[in-house]
Each structure stands twice: as structure tokens, then as C-alpha cells.
Coordinates of C-alpha atoms in Angstrom, one line a residue:
Chain A
M331 CA 176.9 215.6 56.4
F332 CA 179.2 212.6 56.6
R333 CA 180.2 213.8 60.1
F334 CA 176.6 213.8 61.1
F335 CA 176.3 210.0 60.1
K336 CA 179.3 209.1 62.0
S337 CA 178.0 210.9 65.2
I338 CA 177.4 209.2 68.3
G339 CA 173.8 210.6 68.4
F340 CA 173.1 209.1 65.0
K341 CA 174.5 205.6 66.0
I342 CA 172.3 205.7 69.2
F343 CA 169.3 206.7 66.9
L344 CA 170.0 203.8 64.8
G345 CA 170.5 201.5 67.7
L346 CA 167.1 202.6 69.1
T347 CA 165.4 202.3 65.9
A348 CA 166.5 198.7 65.6
A349 CA 165.3 197.9 69.2
L350 CA 162.0 199.3 68.4
L351 CA 161.6 197.3 65.3
A352 CA 162.7 194.1 67.3
G353 CA 159.8 195.1 69.8
A354 CA 157.5 195.4 66.9
V355 CA 158.4 191.9 65.4
T356 CA 158.1 190.4 68.9
A357 CA 154.6 191.9 69.1
A358 CA 153.6 190.4 65.9
L359 CA 154.7 187.0 67.3
L360 CA 153.0 187.2 70.6
N361 CA 149.3 186.7 71.2
N362 CA 148.8 189.7 73.2
N363 CA 149.4 192.1 70.0
S364 CA 151.5 194.6 72.3
A365 CA 155.1 195.2 72.0
P366 CA 157.3 194.8 74.9
Q367 CA 158.4 198.3 75.5
T368 CA 154.8 199.4 75.1
S369 CA 153.7 196.9 77.7
A370 CA 156.5 198.1 80.0
A371 CA 155.5 201.7 79.4
G372 CA 151.7 200.8 80.3
L373 CA 152.6 198.9 83.5
I374 CA 154.9 202.1 84.7
F375 CA 152.4 204.8 83.7
G376 CA 149.1 203.0 83.9
P377 CA 148.5 203.9 87.5
L378 CA 149.2 207.6 86.9
Q379 CA 146.9 207.6 83.8
R380 CA 144.3 205.9 86.0
F381 CA 144.7 208.5 88.6
S382 CA 144.5 211.2 86.2
S383 CA 141.2 209.8 84.5
Y384 CA 139.6 209.7 88.0
M385 CA 140.6 213.2 88.6
A386 CA 139.0 214.3 85.5
D387 CA 135.9 212.5 86.3
G388 CA 136.0 214.2 89.8
L389 CA 136.7 217.7 88.6
S390 CA 133.6 217.6 86.0
D391 CA 131.4 216.5 89.0
F392 CA 132.9 219.0 91.4
S393 CA 133.0 222.1 89.2
V394 CA 129.3 222.7 89.4
Y395 CA 129.3 222.5 93.2
F396 CA 132.6 224.5 93.6
K397 CA 130.6 227.4 91.9
S398 CA 127.9 227.3 94.6
S399 CA 130.4 227.2 97.2
A400 CA 132.1 230.2 96.2
V401 CA 128.9 232.4 96.2
L402 CA 128.0 231.2 99.6
S403 CA 131.4 231.8 101.1
E404 CA 130.9 235.4 101.0
E405 CA 128.0 234.8 103.7
N406 CA 130.0 233.4 106.2
E407 CA 133.2 231.1 106.6
E408 CA 131.5 228.5 108.6
L409 CA 128.8 228.0 106.0
K410 CA 131.5 227.8 103.3
K411 CA 133.3 224.8 105.0
E412 CA 130.1 223.0 105.6
I413 CA 129.2 223.3 102.0
A414 CA 132.6 222.1 101.0
R415 CA 132.3 219.1 103.4
L416 CA 128.8 218.3 101.9
T417 CA 130.0 218.9 98.4
D418 CA 132.7 216.3 99.0
E419 CA 130.1 213.9 100.2
L420 CA 127.8 214.6 97.2
V421 CA 130.6 213.8 94.8
D422 CA 131.2 210.6 96.6
Y423 CA 127.4 209.7 96.6
E424 CA 127.3 210.7 93.0
Q425 CA 130.3 208.4 92.0
S426 CA 128.9 205.6 94.2
K427 CA 125.3 206.1 92.6
N428 CA 126.7 205.6 89.2
K429 CA 128.9 202.5 90.3
L430 CA 125.7 201.1 91.8
T431 CA 123.6 201.7 88.6
L432 CA 126.5 200.0 86.5
Y433 CA 126.6 196.9 88.6
E434 CA 122.8 196.7 88.7
K435 CA 123.0 196.5 85.0
F436 CA 125.5 193.9 85.0
L437 CA 123.7 191.9 87.8
D438 CA 121.0 191.5 85.1
V439 CA 123.3 190.5 82.5
K440 CA 124.9 188.0 84.9
E441 CA 121.5 186.5 86.0
E442 CA 120.5 186.0 82.3
N443 CA 123.9 184.6 81.4
P444 CA 125.4 182.5 84.3
S445 CA 128.2 181.4 82.1
F446 CA 129.6 184.7 81.7
K447 CA 132.8 185.7 83.6
F448 CA 133.5 189.4 83.9
A449 CA 136.1 191.9 84.6
A450 CA 135.0 195.4 85.8
A451 CA 137.2 198.0 84.1
P452 CA 137.6 201.8 84.2
V453 CA 138.3 203.7 80.9
I454 CA 141.6 205.3 81.9
A455 CA 142.7 207.0 78.5
R456 CA 141.7 207.8 75.0
D457 CA 144.2 208.5 72.2
P458 CA 143.4 211.8 70.8
G459 CA 145.0 210.4 67.5
D460 CA 142.4 207.6 67.2
K461 CA 139.4 208.8 64.9
F462 CA 137.4 205.9 65.8
F463 CA 136.8 206.5 69.5
G464 CA 139.0 203.4 70.8
F465 CA 140.0 203.7 74.4
T466 CA 142.4 202.1 77.1
A467 CA 140.7 200.2 79.9
G468 CA 142.4 199.6 83.1
R469 CA 142.4 195.7 83.4
G470 CA 144.9 193.7 81.6
S471 CA 146.6 190.0 81.3
I472 CA 146.9 189.6 84.9
H473 CA 143.3 190.1 85.3
G474 CA 142.6 187.4 82.8
I475 CA 141.8 189.8 79.8
S476 CA 142.8 188.4 76.4
V477 CA 142.8 189.7 73.0
D478 CA 139.1 189.4 71.3
D479 CA 137.5 189.5 74.6
P480 CA 134.0 191.3 74.3
V481 CA 133.5 194.7 75.8
I482 CA 130.0 195.6 77.2
Y483 CA 128.0 198.1 79.2
G484 CA 125.1 196.8 80.7
K485 CA 123.4 194.5 78.0
Y486 CA 124.9 196.5 75.2
L487 CA 128.1 195.5 73.2
V488 CA 130.9 198.4 73.2
G489 CA 133.6 196.7 71.2
V490 CA 136.3 194.3 71.5
V491 CA 139.9 193.9 73.0
T492 CA 142.5 194.4 70.5
S493 CA 145.8 194.4 72.4
V494 CA 146.5 193.3 76.1
M495 CA 149.2 194.6 78.5
P496 CA 149.7 193.4 82.0
T497 CA 147.5 196.1 83.8
Q498 CA 145.7 197.5 80.8
C499 CA 144.1 196.7 77.4
K500 CA 143.1 198.6 74.2
V501 CA 139.6 198.5 73.1
S502 CA 138.3 199.0 69.6
T503 CA 134.7 200.1 69.6
L504 CA 131.6 199.3 67.2
L505 CA 132.4 202.7 65.6
N506 CA 135.9 201.3 64.2
P507 CA 135.5 200.0 60.6
A508 CA 137.7 197.3 61.4
V509 CA 135.3 195.7 64.0
N510 CA 132.7 193.4 62.5
V511 CA 130.0 191.7 64.6
S512 CA 127.8 188.9 63.3
A513 CA 124.3 190.0 64.3
F514 CA 120.6 189.6 63.7
E515 CA 117.4 191.6 63.9
I516 CA 115.2 190.3 66.7
S517 CA 111.7 190.3 65.0
T518 CA 112.3 189.5 61.5
R519 CA 115.5 187.1 62.3
E520 CA 117.4 188.8 59.3
S521 CA 121.0 188.3 59.9
G522 CA 124.3 189.8 58.8
F523 CA 127.4 191.4 60.3
V524 CA 127.4 194.9 61.8
T525 CA 130.3 197.1 60.9
T526 CA 130.8 200.8 60.1
T527 CA 132.4 203.0 57.8
P528 CA 134.5 206.3 58.5
E529 CA 131.6 208.4 57.4
L530 CA 129.1 206.7 59.6
S531 CA 131.5 206.3 62.4
E532 CA 131.8 210.4 62.4
K533 CA 128.1 210.5 63.0
G534 CA 128.2 207.7 65.7
L535 CA 126.3 205.0 63.6
C536 CA 127.1 201.7 62.2
R537 CA 125.6 199.5 59.4
L538 CA 124.1 196.0 58.7
P539 CA 124.7 195.5 55.2
G540 CA 123.5 192.7 52.7
L541 CA 119.8 192.7 53.3
E542 CA 117.1 191.9 50.8
R543 CA 115.5 195.0 48.9
T544 CA 112.3 193.8 50.4
T545 CA 113.6 193.6 54.0
A546 CA 110.9 193.7 56.5
I547 CA 113.2 195.4 59.2
V548 CA 111.7 198.7 60.0
P549 CA 113.3 201.7 61.8
G550 CA 113.2 201.3 65.7
S551 CA 114.1 197.4 65.2
V552 CA 116.6 195.9 67.7
V553 CA 119.7 194.4 66.5
V554 CA 121.6 191.9 68.6
T555 CA 124.7 189.6 68.4
S556 CA 124.0 186.3 66.8
G557 CA 127.1 184.5 68.6
I558 CA 128.2 183.0 65.1
G559 CA 132.1 182.9 65.3
G560 CA 132.7 182.5 68.8
I561 CA 134.0 186.1 69.5
Y562 CA 130.8 187.6 71.0
P563 CA 128.2 185.9 73.1
R564 CA 124.6 185.6 71.5
N565 CA 122.1 188.2 72.6
L566 CA 124.0 191.3 73.5
I567 CA 122.1 194.5 72.2
I568 CA 124.1 196.4 69.5
G569 CA 121.5 199.0 68.9
T570 CA 118.4 200.0 67.1
V571 CA 117.7 200.7 63.4
D572 CA 117.8 204.2 62.5
E573 CA 117.0 203.9 58.7
I574 CA 116.8 201.4 55.8
A575 CA 118.7 202.5 52.5
N576 CA 119.7 201.0 49.3
D577 CA 123.2 200.2 48.6
I578 CA 124.4 201.9 45.6
T579 CA 127.0 199.2 44.7
D580 CA 124.5 196.2 44.3
I581 CA 120.9 195.4 44.6
S582 CA 120.8 194.8 48.4
S583 CA 119.8 197.1 51.1
F584 CA 121.4 198.0 54.5
A585 CA 120.2 199.0 57.9
V586 CA 121.7 202.0 59.6
I587 CA 122.1 201.2 63.3
K588 CA 122.4 203.6 66.3
P589 CA 124.5 201.9 68.9
G590 CA 122.9 201.5 72.2
V591 CA 125.7 203.3 74.0
D592 CA 127.8 206.1 73.1
P593 CA 131.5 205.0 73.6
T594 CA 133.0 208.4 74.0
Q595 CA 130.8 209.0 77.3
L596 CA 131.8 205.6 78.9
Q597 CA 133.8 205.9 82.1
D598 CA 133.5 202.2 83.1
V599 CA 133.1 199.0 81.2
F600 CA 132.8 195.3 81.7
I601 CA 135.1 192.8 79.9
I602 CA 133.6 189.4 79.3
T603 CA 136.7 187.1 79.9
S604 CA 134.7 183.8 79.4
F605 CA 131.4 182.8 78.1
E606 CA 129.8 179.6 76.8
G607 CA 130.7 179.1 73.1
Q608 CA 133.8 181.3 73.2
V609 CA 136.4 180.3 70.8
G610 CA 139.4 179.1 72.4
S611 CA 138.1 179.0 75.9
D612 CA 137.3 176.1 78.2
E613 CA 133.7 177.0 78.2
G614 CA 133.4 176.8 74.4
Q615 CA 135.4 173.5 74.3
G616 CA 132.5 171.7 75.7
Q617 CA 130.2 172.8 73.0
Chain B
M452 CA 182.0 207.5 94.9
M453 CA 182.7 210.6 92.8
A454 CA 180.9 213.6 93.9
L455 CA 178.5 215.5 91.3
S456 CA 179.8 218.9 90.3
A457 CA 177.4 221.8 90.7
D458 CA 177.0 222.0 86.8
N459 CA 176.1 218.3 86.5
K460 CA 173.7 218.5 89.5
R461 CA 171.9 221.2 87.7
I462 CA 171.7 219.4 84.5
Y463 CA 170.4 216.2 86.2
I464 CA 167.8 218.4 88.1
R465 CA 166.9 220.4 84.9
R466 CA 166.5 216.9 82.8
A467 CA 164.4 215.6 85.8
V468 CA 162.1 218.6 85.6
F469 CA 161.6 218.2 81.8
A470 CA 160.8 214.5 82.3
L471 CA 158.1 215.6 84.7
L472 CA 156.7 218.2 82.3
L473 CA 156.6 215.6 79.4
L474 CA 154.8 213.1 81.8
A475 CA 152.4 215.9 82.9
T476 CA 151.8 216.8 79.1
A477 CA 151.3 213.1 78.2
V478 CA 148.8 212.3 81.0
I479 CA 146.8 215.9 79.8
Q480 CA 146.9 214.9 76.2
N481 CA 145.6 211.2 76.8
T482 CA 142.9 212.1 79.4
K483 CA 139.6 213.0 77.9
G484 CA 138.2 216.2 79.4
F485 CA 141.7 218.0 80.1
L486 CA 141.8 219.6 76.7
P487 CA 138.9 221.1 74.8
E488 CA 137.9 219.5 71.6
P489 CA 136.2 222.2 69.4
F490 CA 134.2 220.6 66.7
G491 CA 135.9 217.2 67.6
V492 CA 139.3 218.5 66.7
R493 CA 142.0 217.3 69.0
A494 CA 145.5 218.5 70.1
F495 CA 148.7 216.4 70.4
P496 CA 151.1 218.8 72.7
L497 CA 153.5 216.1 73.1
I498 CA 154.8 216.9 69.6
P499 CA 155.6 220.6 70.1
L500 CA 157.1 219.8 73.5
T501 CA 159.3 217.2 72.1
V502 CA 160.5 219.5 69.4
C503 CA 161.3 222.2 72.1
L504 CA 163.0 219.8 74.4
G505 CA 165.3 218.6 71.4
M506 CA 165.9 222.3 70.5
H507 CA 167.1 223.2 73.9
E508 CA 168.7 220.1 75.0
R509 CA 170.4 219.2 71.8
D510 CA 170.3 215.8 69.8
V511 CA 171.0 212.9 72.2
P512 CA 168.8 214.1 75.1
G513 CA 166.1 215.1 72.7
L514 CA 166.2 211.7 71.3
F515 CA 165.5 210.1 74.7
F516 CA 162.9 212.7 75.6
G517 CA 161.2 211.8 72.4
L518 CA 161.4 208.2 72.9
G519 CA 159.9 208.4 76.4
A520 CA 157.1 210.6 75.1
G521 CA 156.3 208.4 72.3
L522 CA 156.5 205.2 74.5
I523 CA 153.9 206.6 76.8
W524 CA 151.7 207.8 74.0
D525 CA 152.1 204.0 72.4
A526 CA 151.1 202.8 75.8
F527 CA 147.4 204.4 75.4
S528 CA 147.2 204.5 71.8
A529 CA 145.6 202.3 69.0
A530 CA 148.6 202.8 66.7
P531 CA 150.9 200.0 65.7
H532 CA 153.6 199.0 68.0
G533 CA 156.1 201.5 68.7
Y534 CA 154.8 204.0 66.2
Y535 CA 154.8 207.0 68.3
A536 CA 157.9 206.1 69.9
F537 CA 159.8 206.1 66.7
L538 CA 158.2 209.4 65.4
L539 CA 158.8 211.5 68.4
M540 CA 162.4 209.9 68.9
S541 CA 163.1 211.1 65.3
A542 CA 161.5 214.5 66.1
G543 CA 163.6 215.1 69.2
F544 CA 166.7 214.0 67.6
L545 CA 166.5 215.9 64.4
S546 CA 165.4 219.0 66.2
G547 CA 168.5 218.8 68.4
A548 CA 170.9 217.9 65.6
L549 CA 169.7 220.8 63.4
I550 CA 169.7 223.4 66.1
A551 CA 173.5 222.1 66.8
T552 CA 174.7 222.4 63.4
V553 CA 172.6 224.7 61.0
M554 CA 169.7 226.6 62.8
R555 CA 169.2 229.2 65.6
N556 CA 167.4 228.4 68.7
N557 CA 164.5 230.9 68.5
I558 CA 160.6 230.7 68.3
M559 CA 160.7 231.0 64.7
T560 CA 162.9 227.8 64.1
A561 CA 160.7 226.1 66.8
L562 CA 157.5 227.1 64.6
L563 CA 159.3 225.6 61.6
L564 CA 160.2 222.4 63.3
T565 CA 157.0 221.7 65.1
V566 CA 155.2 222.6 61.8
T567 CA 157.3 219.8 60.0
S568 CA 156.8 217.3 62.7
S569 CA 153.3 217.9 63.5
F570 CA 152.3 217.8 59.8
A571 CA 154.5 214.5 59.3
V572 CA 152.6 212.8 62.3
V573 CA 149.0 213.8 61.3
T574 CA 149.6 213.1 57.7
L575 CA 151.1 209.7 58.6
N576 CA 148.1 208.9 60.7
W577 CA 145.8 209.8 58.1
L578 CA 147.6 207.6 55.5
I579 CA 147.8 204.8 57.9
T580 CA 144.0 205.0 59.2
Y581 CA 142.2 205.9 55.9
V582 CA 144.3 205.6 52.9
F583 CA 146.3 202.2 53.3
N584 CA 142.9 200.6 54.6
G585 CA 141.2 202.0 51.5
Y586 CA 138.4 203.7 53.3
G587 CA 136.2 206.2 51.6
G588 CA 135.9 209.8 52.7
A589 CA 139.7 210.2 53.1
G590 CA 140.0 213.6 51.7
M591 CA 137.1 215.1 53.8
A592 CA 138.7 213.4 57.0
Y593 CA 142.0 214.9 56.1
L594 CA 140.3 218.4 55.7
T595 CA 138.0 218.4 58.8
F596 CA 139.8 216.3 61.4
Y597 CA 143.7 215.9 60.6
L598 CA 144.4 219.2 59.4
P599 CA 142.6 221.3 61.9
S600 CA 144.3 218.8 64.7
F601 CA 147.6 219.9 63.0
A602 CA 146.5 223.6 63.5
Y603 CA 145.2 223.2 66.9
T604 CA 148.5 221.3 67.8
L605 CA 150.6 224.4 66.8
L606 CA 148.8 226.5 69.4
F607 CA 150.7 224.8 72.2
L608 CA 154.0 225.7 70.6
P609 CA 154.4 229.2 72.3
L610 CA 153.7 227.6 75.9
C611 CA 155.9 224.6 75.3
F612 CA 158.7 226.6 74.0
Y613 CA 158.6 229.5 76.8
A614 CA 158.1 226.8 79.5
V615 CA 161.2 224.9 78.4
R616 CA 163.2 228.2 78.0
V617 CA 162.4 229.5 81.4
I618 CA 163.2 226.0 83.1
K619 CA 166.4 225.9 81.2
N620 CA 167.4 229.5 82.1
K621 CA 166.7 228.8 85.9
L622 CA 168.7 225.6 85.8
I623 CA 171.4 226.3 83.4

């Protein structure tokens, strides 16, 4: 046993453990919330992960058409080649169409909020160990992304950037219990903060706690961001009220909210890098 | 410059092939849609692969393979800084050290080491995510997500073990 602790392998192990600890301490001191060694790994392997994500999307689109092509290939070789060519075009068309739909939605948001500055970001990876549906987006500090930037899809809030590397960033979604968003219901103007619990997160739901027992909010009501706190801009849609329930710990009620977008299905998002009223931004300092 | 001996050349080629295998596995694990998620259960094939690489290449190379695997996982995960790098580096190093000293290199010891490593990783994930944050439903989450994910991960062991063994035998 004593020989094991004196071995070169164990000394290297201790040295690397110390280096990892130093990286963790550095990350805690930096504003980007990312350890140097993690940033370096992200910088090196990010492009590969981005390519892999693109391939996964392409394959899911292609599989349906590939089957048709295989059946028709028995009829004649020429027709098969033609189908393969058309299939490629169709996949390109579908991807372009999806992209166009996405940009149309953001054009609406941009027209309504001229102060917003965006960065379009593909979803490049998902950590299988993260039970709360966080993901990695393919834009980072060199694209102007910072920690706490809001992440949206169309007019819907998706989540918030929690750490930034040079070419990518990690996003926590509304389905993470650590995320809190100040919000209000648009018809009654009752306000609070939207968060979730692990149980609700599993069902893809959030909650707006602290409502009066006599609350006028009804299922189907729309909940939007209030802009209080300066992290999220005002009037981004969070979701619709699914039900009203009484809290078991006090005399208040809470609204169960179904978010407007399913974060598990997203392939692209937009990150708001600057908006009027943002904490710490030039836009916000003029307020 | 000193020329590489034939043996050293084969070792470098073998380790380069293992590094590529590790990279491919990391990409497959972190890309949604490549691995099926039955009932929302997810697999972490990097764990059995790291253990098998440590077993076949011994402690120091196992340590570096584990470190590499963990750094790639960290780059795309929500875990604290260097968390997976430390866990997988430990798994690779200890697997190699145990095979070099007290264990035989076969599928049963691979199973034992993978069970231990995977169980440690999923249980730590659960403790950090649920228990230390004081979230409710921790027990149910452990039974419905973390333990099934641990079992799902074990399914990748035979594939990893024999893939590593075949590559090693070809490039010994």
C-alpha cells in the first residue's frame, strides 16, 4: 500500500487533482463561471459537437425519405438517383424552412423591442446527467454572450445563460428549480416569480407561488416576464396557467404554468445580449 | 532525432485510436438523438469506456484517458467546474492501478469496476442535484431516474470492453 502512495502514477494523480482544484477556484473568481480547462475543452471540441448535433438533426430528417428511396430503388437505378437528389434538396428545404420560421418569429420580437440585441445560437449538446433539461448553445463570449443573458425562442422565454466559454455557453431552462423569473399574469396583473420544483419539472411545468386564495387567475391565463430585477426584459411570454392549487404550507395559492416552449425539442435559440433596463449593460445605465 | 521503435509506434497508434474512440463516445453521449432514452432514462457510456481503457492501458494512461473524457463531458454539462474530469480521472487511474496490482483483467472485474464507478457517479449527481439543494422528491428521483440510468449505463460495458480488447490485441 505504501508503495502505491509513492508511485509516479499517484503523484501525477495528486498533481492533476490540484490543477483541477485551482481551475475550479479560478472559475469561482471569474465572471464567466467557467473553469479554464473546461473553456479550453469547449473551444477544442465545440466544433465537433456542433457538427455532430447538425448530423443528428439531419439524420432524423433524412431517415423517413431514405426508406422511400430504398423501396423505389428496386424499380430502377435512375429513379433511385433522382429520389436521392430530391431527398437532399428536400432536407435542405426543410432545414431552410425551419430557419426561416425561426427568423420570422424573431423579426416580430425585434420590431416590438427595438432595444434588443440578439445572437442566434444552435443547441449543440445536452448533458445526459442534467435532469433539468439544460443545454449547451453554440455561441460564447466572443459573440458577446455573458452570464445571465436571457434565452428566448420567438416571444417565449426559454431560460438563462449560466456559464460562458469563448465559443459556447451553458443554458439553464425554466424547468430548472434554481431559475427564478419575476412575472405577472396579463389580465389580473397579479405578480410574483415563476420557478419550479423537481416534481413539476419532470412533468414539464413551472409554478407561480404566493397568490391570494381568492386569486382571479384562471386556467388559460398568460404569464409574462415583468422585467423587475433587470435580468429578463419585460413582456416575454413564460407560458399559460394550467391550474390553480392551494399551497399546503401556508394560506396562499399557486398557479401551475405550462411553459410556451418545450426546451427538450429546441434546435435553435436566440440569446438577448442587450436590452433596455438590463442590469450592468450600457442600455440599462441610461434608465 | 531518435527514431521510434516498432513497439513504441504501435503503442502511440493504439492510444491515438483509443483517444478517437473516447471522442466519438463523448459526442454520442452528449448529442440528443444518438442514444435512445427509454422512459427518460439516460446512459453515460463514457464511464464504462474509461474503466476499460484504464484496465487495458494501466494506471497512468488510464488517468489521462479519464481526464480527457471528463474534460469533454464538463465542457457540455451543467456540473460544477472540473467535476466529471476529477471523477473519470479517478475511475481511469484506480481501475488501472487495481488491475496492475490485485485484480485480473476480465469481463467480471470490468463489471465490478464499472458498477462501482457508475454507482459513485450517479449517486454523487443525485446528492449534488437533489439532496444538497434540499429539493423534495429526492428518493423518487433516485429510483426513477438515477438508478435506471446506472443500469442503462452498464449495458454499454460489454461493447466497450470487447472493443478496447480487440483494438489492443490488433495493435499490441
